[in-house]
């Protein structure tokens, strides 16, 4: 699965930057299970079947329905330039349920330090 294009951008009242992305394949429950390796995933049964949220503290949050090919992402404005590539990697390295976790974990580790330093100093 990969990001095909960004279709909408919006500045939010809470200071985040929202972007809506079109994906090359539908989101799956398995994809959200995979995201648990990188942050907190929550199923939201009161909002329809298969609605999920994912949050990677200080990076971004993802909201979407299993079966849809669009997803809403809210970035921390201060670090959007640092974290966007990691978001794209989460999608592209998923590979239909066979993710490249070692590569993603290495990228995540290096990026966490950069984001933390940018947001909070040394």
Tab-separated table of C-alpha atoms in Angstrom:
chain	number	residue	atom	x	y	z
A	1	UNK	CA	0.000	0.000	0.000
A	2	UNK	CA	1.261	3.466	-0.744
A	3	UNK	CA	0.096	7.075	-0.638
A	4	UNK	CA	-1.110	8.037	-4.124
A	5	UNK	CA	-1.778	11.719	-3.459
A	6	UNK	CA	-2.834	14.279	-0.912
A	7	UNK	CA	-6.324	15.611	-1.603
A	8	UNK	CA	-7.008	18.096	1.163
A	9	UNK	CA	-5.025	20.201	3.639
A	10	UNK	CA	-6.372	22.212	6.532
A	11	UNK	CA	-5.011	24.113	9.530
A	12	UNK	CA	-6.885	23.008	12.639
A	13	UNK	CA	-7.840	25.058	15.693
A	14	UNK	CA	-5.687	22.841	17.937
A	15	UNK	CA	-2.556	23.844	16.001
A	16	UNK	CA	-2.256	20.631	13.997
A	17	UNK	CA	-2.086	20.349	10.221
A	18	UNK	CA	-4.640	17.933	8.740
A	19	UNK	CA	-3.986	16.206	5.436
A	20	UNK	CA	-6.229	13.716	3.706
A	21	UNK	CA	-4.449	11.076	1.635
A	22	UNK	CA	-5.662	8.700	-1.072
A	23	UNK	CA	-4.098	5.239	-0.813
A	24	UNK	CA	-3.343	2.659	-3.499
A	25	UNK	CA	-5.266	-0.038	-1.601
A	26	UNK	CA	-7.996	-0.109	1.057
A	27	UNK	CA	-7.100	0.081	4.726
A	28	UNK	CA	-7.444	-3.204	6.605
A	29	UNK	CA	-7.820	-4.235	10.227
A	30	UNK	CA	-4.422	-5.877	9.810
A	31	UNK	CA	-2.868	-2.548	8.878
A	32	UNK	CA	-4.103	-0.992	12.107
A	33	UNK	CA	-2.821	-4.001	14.074
A	34	UNK	CA	0.579	-3.438	12.445
A	35	UNK	CA	0.500	0.223	13.541
A	36	UNK	CA	0.412	-0.961	17.179
A	37	UNK	CA	4.177	-1.502	16.771
A	38	UNK	CA	4.590	2.286	16.588
A	39	UNK	CA	1.922	3.859	18.771
A	40	UNK	CA	-1.560	3.555	20.211
A	41	UNK	CA	-4.394	2.123	18.097
A	42	UNK	CA	-8.027	2.318	19.116
A	43	UNK	CA	-11.083	0.814	17.447
A	44	UNK	CA	-14.058	3.169	17.653
A	45	UNK	CA	-17.154	0.928	17.442
A	46	UNK	CA	-19.606	3.770	18.100
A	47	UNK	CA	-18.552	5.556	14.900
A	48	UNK	CA	-19.374	2.818	12.408
A	49	UNK	CA	-17.895	-0.524	11.535
A	50	UNK	CA	-14.139	-0.631	11.217
A	51	UNK	CA	-13.279	2.921	12.290
A	52	UNK	CA	-9.800	3.183	13.806
A	53	UNK	CA	-7.531	5.826	15.243
A	54	UNK	CA	-3.762	5.657	15.626
A	55	UNK	CA	-1.600	8.064	17.575
A	56	UNK	CA	2.159	8.400	17.527
A	57	UNK	CA	2.842	10.947	20.243
A	58	UNK	CA	4.661	14.058	18.988
A	59	UNK	CA	4.444	12.814	15.364
A	60	UNK	CA	0.909	12.440	13.966
A	61	UNK	CA	-2.432	10.711	14.301
A	62	UNK	CA	-4.277	8.683	11.673
A	63	UNK	CA	-8.042	8.171	11.395
A	64	UNK	CA	-9.763	5.918	8.923
A	65	UNK	CA	-12.225	3.158	8.145
A	66	UNK	CA	-11.130	-0.363	7.253
A	67	UNK	CA	-12.104	-0.832	3.611
A	68	UNK	CA	-11.606	2.826	2.614
A	69	UNK	CA	-8.837	4.131	0.393
A	70	UNK	CA	-8.658	7.524	2.110
A	71	UNK	CA	-7.176	8.390	5.471
A	72	UNK	CA	-7.007	11.560	7.563
A	73	UNK	CA	-3.675	12.412	9.178
A	74	UNK	CA	-3.072	15.202	11.696
A	75	UNK	CA	0.550	16.270	12.019
A	76	UNK	CA	2.210	18.287	14.747
A	77	UNK	CA	2.885	21.459	12.794
A	78	UNK	CA	6.322	21.998	14.366
A	79	UNK	CA	7.665	18.661	13.100
A	80	UNK	CA	5.622	17.926	9.968
A	81	UNK	CA	8.749	18.254	7.812
A	82	UNK	CA	10.507	15.617	9.924
A	83	UNK	CA	7.638	13.134	10.247
A	84	UNK	CA	6.011	13.078	6.807
A	85	UNK	CA	8.547	10.652	5.311
A	86	UNK	CA	8.018	8.266	8.232
A	87	UNK	CA	4.269	8.300	7.573
A	88	UNK	CA	4.871	7.406	3.915
A	89	UNK	CA	7.196	4.595	5.047
A	90	UNK	CA	4.509	3.155	7.347
A	91	UNK	CA	2.251	2.727	4.333
A	92	UNK	CA	4.789	1.661	1.731
A	93	UNK	CA	6.639	-0.889	3.896
A	94	UNK	CA	3.457	-2.608	5.107
A	95	UNK	CA	3.436	-4.877	2.023
A	96	UNK	CA	0.105	-6.676	2.423
A	97	UNK	CA	0.673	-7.947	5.931
A	98	UNK	CA	4.389	-8.646	5.641
A	99	UNK	CA	5.894	-5.401	6.989
A	100	UNK	CA	9.571	-4.634	7.122
A	101	UNK	CA	9.550	-3.979	10.892
A	102	UNK	CA	13.349	-3.904	11.420
A	103	UNK	CA	13.776	-1.122	8.840
A	104	UNK	CA	10.871	0.872	10.235
A	105	UNK	CA	12.064	0.490	13.826
A	106	UNK	CA	15.520	1.820	12.849
A	107	UNK	CA	13.941	4.821	11.117
A	108	UNK	CA	11.633	5.408	14.055
A	109	UNK	CA	14.469	5.303	16.573
A	110	UNK	CA	16.540	7.877	14.713
A	111	UNK	CA	13.540	10.116	14.135
A	112	UNK	CA	12.282	10.048	17.731
A	113	UNK	CA	15.523	11.701	18.848
A	114	UNK	CA	15.285	14.411	16.163
A	115	UNK	CA	11.626	15.159	16.920
A	116	UNK	CA	12.211	15.273	20.673
A	117	UNK	CA	15.177	17.625	20.274
A	118	UNK	CA	13.215	19.892	17.921
A	119	UNK	CA	10.198	20.063	20.239
A	120	UNK	CA	11.835	20.086	23.678
A	121	UNK	CA	15.529	20.897	23.163
A	122	UNK	CA	18.406	18.709	24.349
